[in-house]
Amino acid sequence: MVIAISGADGQLGREFCRQLGPRAVGLNRARFNLTNPAQIRSVLLEIRPEAVINCAAYTLVDKAEAEPDLCQSINADAVGHLAEVCEELDCPLVQISTDYVFGEGSGSGPHAEDAAIHPQGVYAQTKAAAEVQAARWAKHLIVRTCGLYGHAAEKPNFVKTMLRLGRERAQLKVVADQQCTPSYVAHVAQAISFLLHSQAWGLFHVVNQGHTTWYEFAEEIFRQANMRIELLPITTEEYGAPAPRPRDSRLDTSKYAATGGPELPTWQKALAEYLRG
């Protein structure tokens, strides 16, 4: 089974390529520019994959507020083009989505797949639009996840950022009022591969088990790394990011669990596995 992986240079895309080995055809921006519909079509018709996993996205959440058209083109419009070509090829489309679609006004989690969404900010709104575009093709698998981190060397993530800042500073301020479930790409990719091969079409939430805050996650990172850092909790308002953040990103994974797929470890165990390399 040949599977095309867009965003192959990213953390999740790279992990898919690692796990799938020779079955994966990794597509990076140079070969597969999502702002170019003609290129999307020509490349996929050349490869003729048995499935497409779209890991590519405009993920600079704050910068997206100043580049809405580009974010829309990559995150939403391109997914519509992918869905069209996948339907022509009769191959499944896997679209990676995000906890951000729930926004600040979604109430308390954990959120089930059928909970109302309230995307706020350009990034969240374009990712919500992408879900609609992907669902135009019957053989779609939309997977919402949260706080991904992996081993792509040149790609930043929260864990690497905390470890780097912890080596540079004795004191750090971290947001403490956003509930989330940071998730290790190795487990997320494995779960998505199971859903794809099971032909479990539709919308699923896939994250590691349990929940925390970014402040508590940072505490656990430094505890497991045996680093003594003074952490100061701050509010979302004190952090002052341009784009809004969801206050409660907890995702209910009961639907995934019912499929009998690979168990998703707790976020603490996932972090330990990641840190072991």
C-alpha positions as MATLAB code, in Angstrom:
seq = 'MVIAISGADGQLGREFCRQLGPRAVGLNRARFNLTNPAQIRSVLLEIRPEAVINCAAYTLVDKAEAEPDLCQSINADAVGHLAEVCEELDCPLVQISTDYVFGEGSGSGPHAEDAAIHPQGVYAQTKAAAEVQAARWAKHLIVRTCGLYGHAAEKPNFVKTMLRLGRERAQLKVVADQQCTPSYVAHVAQAISFLLHSQAWGLFHVVNQGHTTWYEFAEEIFRQANMRIELLPITTEEYGAPAPRPRDSRLDTSKYAATGGPELPTWQKALAEYLRG';
ca = [
       0.000    0.000    0.000;
       1.615    3.227   -1.182;
       0.655    6.159    1.030;
       1.413    9.786    0.128;
       2.441   11.883    3.136;
       2.194   15.636    2.655;
       4.156   17.721    5.136;
       6.760   14.971    5.278;
       9.332   17.316    6.823;
       7.130   18.062    9.831;
       6.986   16.203   13.113;
       3.954   14.023   12.376;
       4.709   13.623    8.676;
       8.244   12.505    9.400;
       6.969   10.006   11.946;
       4.545    8.530    9.418;
       7.398    8.147    6.952;
       9.500    6.432    9.634;
       6.739    4.026   10.649;
       5.532    3.218    7.133;
       8.996    2.817    5.671;
       9.036    2.010    1.935;
       5.233    2.242    1.739;
       5.422    6.007    2.347;
       5.985    8.598   -0.351;
       7.040   11.723    1.518;
       6.016   15.003   -0.061;
       7.605   18.245    1.116;
       6.801   21.825    0.157;
       9.338   21.896   -2.684;
       7.626   19.019   -4.489;
       4.068   19.469   -3.242;
       3.126   23.106   -2.778;
      -0.377   23.241   -1.331;
      -0.964   26.703   -2.789;
      -0.645   25.200   -6.282;
      -3.758   23.156   -7.204;
      -2.289   22.051  -10.529;
       0.779   20.656   -8.782;
      -1.361   18.854   -6.201;
      -3.252   17.131   -8.987;
      -0.271   16.270  -11.179;
       1.826   14.829   -8.350;
      -0.965   12.663   -6.965;
      -1.969   11.412  -10.406;
       1.668   10.493  -10.996;
       2.026    8.650   -7.671;
      -1.493    7.175   -7.678;
      -1.366    6.461   -3.936;
      -3.730    4.126   -2.156;
      -4.182    6.781    0.550;
      -3.180   10.387    1.237;
      -2.316   11.606    4.727;
      -2.283   15.391    4.856;
       0.077   16.464    7.639;
       0.933   19.764    5.960;
      -0.512   22.968    7.398;
       0.127   26.609    8.096;
       0.750   26.269   11.843;
       2.178   29.679   12.791;
      -0.895   30.485   14.842;
      -0.026   34.080   15.675;
       1.489   34.963   12.299;
      -1.683   33.684   10.634;
      -3.535   36.704   11.981;
      -1.424   38.839    9.624;
      -1.488   36.342    6.712;
      -5.101   35.142    6.540;
      -5.162   34.563    2.782;
      -2.054   32.374    2.810;
      -3.321   30.450    5.833;
      -6.684   29.908    4.129;
      -5.017   28.716    0.942;
      -2.815   26.137    2.691;
      -5.104   24.976    5.470;
      -8.521   24.960    3.807;
      -8.529   25.506    0.038;
      -5.807   22.916   -0.528;
      -7.803   20.296    1.365;
     -10.669   20.804   -1.057;
      -8.274   20.126   -3.944;
      -6.899   17.052   -2.160;
     -10.422   15.720   -1.637;
     -11.240   16.159   -5.328;
      -8.173   14.244   -6.486;
      -8.625   11.545   -3.854;
     -12.186   11.007   -5.045;
     -10.941   10.753   -8.624;
      -8.359    8.157   -7.528;
     -10.848    6.464   -5.169;
      -8.324    6.645   -2.342;
      -8.892    7.706    1.289;
      -7.928   11.152    2.531;
      -6.643   11.537    6.082;
      -6.863   15.128    7.285;
      -5.058   16.129   10.470;
      -7.054   18.647   12.490;
      -6.642   20.343   15.828;
      -8.060   21.049   19.266;
      -8.027   24.739   18.286;
     -11.393   24.335   16.564;
     -13.036   24.359   19.993;
     -11.897   27.861   20.893;
     -12.554   29.730   24.112;
     -16.332   29.481   23.947;
     -16.756   25.717   23.705;
     -17.431   25.014   27.382;
     -15.696   22.417   29.473;
     -14.157   19.282   28.010;
     -13.372   16.582   27.373;
     -14.971   17.323   24.013;
     -16.531   14.503   22.032;
     -16.374   14.485   18.247;
     -19.944   15.722   17.934;
     -19.508   18.643   20.361;
     -20.136   22.104   18.930;
     -17.007   23.878   17.753;
     -16.248   27.592   18.095;
     -13.045   28.288   16.151;
     -11.496   31.658   16.978;
      -8.626   33.207   15.085;
      -7.496   32.631   11.526;
      -5.650   29.373   12.166;
      -8.563   27.744   13.998;
     -11.111   28.931   11.460;
      -9.125   27.607    8.506;
      -8.612   24.234   10.179;
     -12.342   24.012   10.855;
     -12.970   24.834    7.195;
     -10.536   22.084    6.231;
     -12.669   19.531    8.074;
     -15.629   20.543    5.926;
     -13.555   20.269    2.757;
     -12.180   16.835    3.662;
     -15.659   15.523    4.457;
     -16.770   16.260    0.871;
     -15.194   12.913   -0.071;
     -16.853    9.861    1.486;
     -13.585    8.059    2.255;
     -12.305   10.658    4.683;
     -10.667   10.291    8.055;
     -10.423   13.524   10.042;
      -8.293   13.306   13.174;
      -8.171   16.048   15.763;
      -5.147   15.997   18.009;
      -3.348   18.352   20.394;
       0.111   19.653   21.302;
       2.138   17.379   19.026;
       5.825   16.830   19.681;
       8.347   14.582   17.970;
      11.955   14.163   16.955;
      12.130   16.245   13.760;
      15.427   17.967   14.533;
      14.782   21.345   12.931;
      11.136   21.610   14.002;
      10.328   23.325   17.312;
       7.958   21.850   19.852;
       7.035   22.658   23.445;
       9.291   20.010   24.974;
      12.374   21.074   23.036;
      11.633   24.728   23.712;
      11.322   24.150   27.461;
      14.558   22.152   27.588;
      16.406   24.804   25.608;
      15.090   27.665   27.720;
      15.811   25.670   30.865;
      19.467   25.508   29.880;
      19.552   29.248   29.217;
      17.533   30.614   32.134;
      16.950   29.895   35.798;
      13.341   31.076   35.752;
      10.529   30.602   33.235;
       6.930   31.800   32.982;
       4.426   29.308   31.583;
       0.689   29.591   30.930;
      -1.281   27.753   33.604;
      -4.933   28.255   32.625;
      -5.199   26.219   29.416;
      -6.237   22.567   29.728;
      -4.672   20.306   27.099;
      -3.254   16.866   26.310;
       0.181   17.155   24.688;
       0.675   14.123   22.465;
       3.687   12.217   21.164;
       3.617   11.775   17.386;
       4.753    8.135   17.586;
       1.506    7.173   19.319;
      -0.694    9.445   17.204;
       0.712    8.102   13.930;
       0.274    4.513   15.053;
      -3.356    5.131   15.990;
      -4.125    6.910   12.713;
      -2.549    4.103   10.690;
      -4.819    1.647   12.499;
      -7.919    3.736   11.712;
      -6.884    4.069    8.073;
      -6.307    0.357    7.568;
      -9.566   -0.386    9.405;
     -11.391    1.946    6.996;
     -12.850    3.763    9.994;
     -14.044    6.785    8.069;
     -15.287    9.909    9.820;
     -14.053   12.117   12.642;
     -11.910   10.889   15.535;
     -10.026   12.414   18.452;
      -6.552   10.960   18.990;
      -4.390   12.179   21.866;
      -2.436   10.640   24.706;
      -4.472    9.886   27.805;
      -5.123   12.292   30.671;
      -4.883   16.051   30.664;
      -2.729   18.811   32.083;
      -1.853   22.479   31.638;
       1.164   23.834   29.826;
       2.561   24.875   33.219;
       2.133   21.368   34.655;
       3.539   19.868   31.464;
       6.635   22.039   31.857;
       6.967   20.897   35.480;
       6.889   17.270   34.358;
       9.391   17.899   31.547;
      11.922   19.329   33.973;
      11.208   16.657   36.594;
      11.843   13.844   34.121;
      14.895   15.641   32.709;
      16.294   16.179   36.230;
      16.556   19.927   35.718;
      15.926   22.411   38.522;
      14.087   25.392   37.051;
      11.908   27.939   38.807;
       8.545   28.025   37.040;
       6.073   30.866   37.443;
       2.429   30.318   36.412;
       0.863   33.047   34.257;
      -2.532   33.559   32.646;
      -3.379   33.521   28.961;
      -3.897   37.276   29.163;
      -0.468   37.787   30.700;
       1.101   35.746   27.913;
      -0.542   38.123   25.443;
      -0.401   36.150   22.196;
      -2.006   37.805   19.128;
      -4.224   34.796   18.329;
      -6.767   33.368   20.787;
      -6.042   30.012   22.426;
      -8.562   27.386   23.548;
      -8.921   27.365   27.336;
     -10.046   23.732   27.405;
      -8.536   21.472   24.750;
      -9.335   18.171   26.426;
     -10.478   15.701   23.770;
     -12.622   12.656   24.465;
     -11.019    9.584   22.844;
     -13.809    7.109   23.678;
     -14.756    6.740   20.008;
     -11.197    5.780   19.096;
     -10.918    3.394   22.054;
     -14.066    1.596   20.883;
     -12.329    0.673   17.610;
      -9.871   -1.550   19.488;
      -6.872    0.345   18.143;
      -3.455    0.515   19.811;
      -3.657    1.862   23.340;
      -2.732    5.512   23.768;
      -0.421    5.829   26.809;
      -0.794    8.613   29.363;
       0.856   11.899   28.499;
       3.393   11.302   31.303;
       4.437    7.912   29.893;
       4.519    9.374   26.399;
       6.859   12.133   27.532;
       9.163    9.606   29.184;
       9.298    7.566   25.970;
      10.084   10.692   23.965;
      12.858   11.785   26.317;
      14.473    8.346   26.113;
      14.858    9.082   22.395;
];
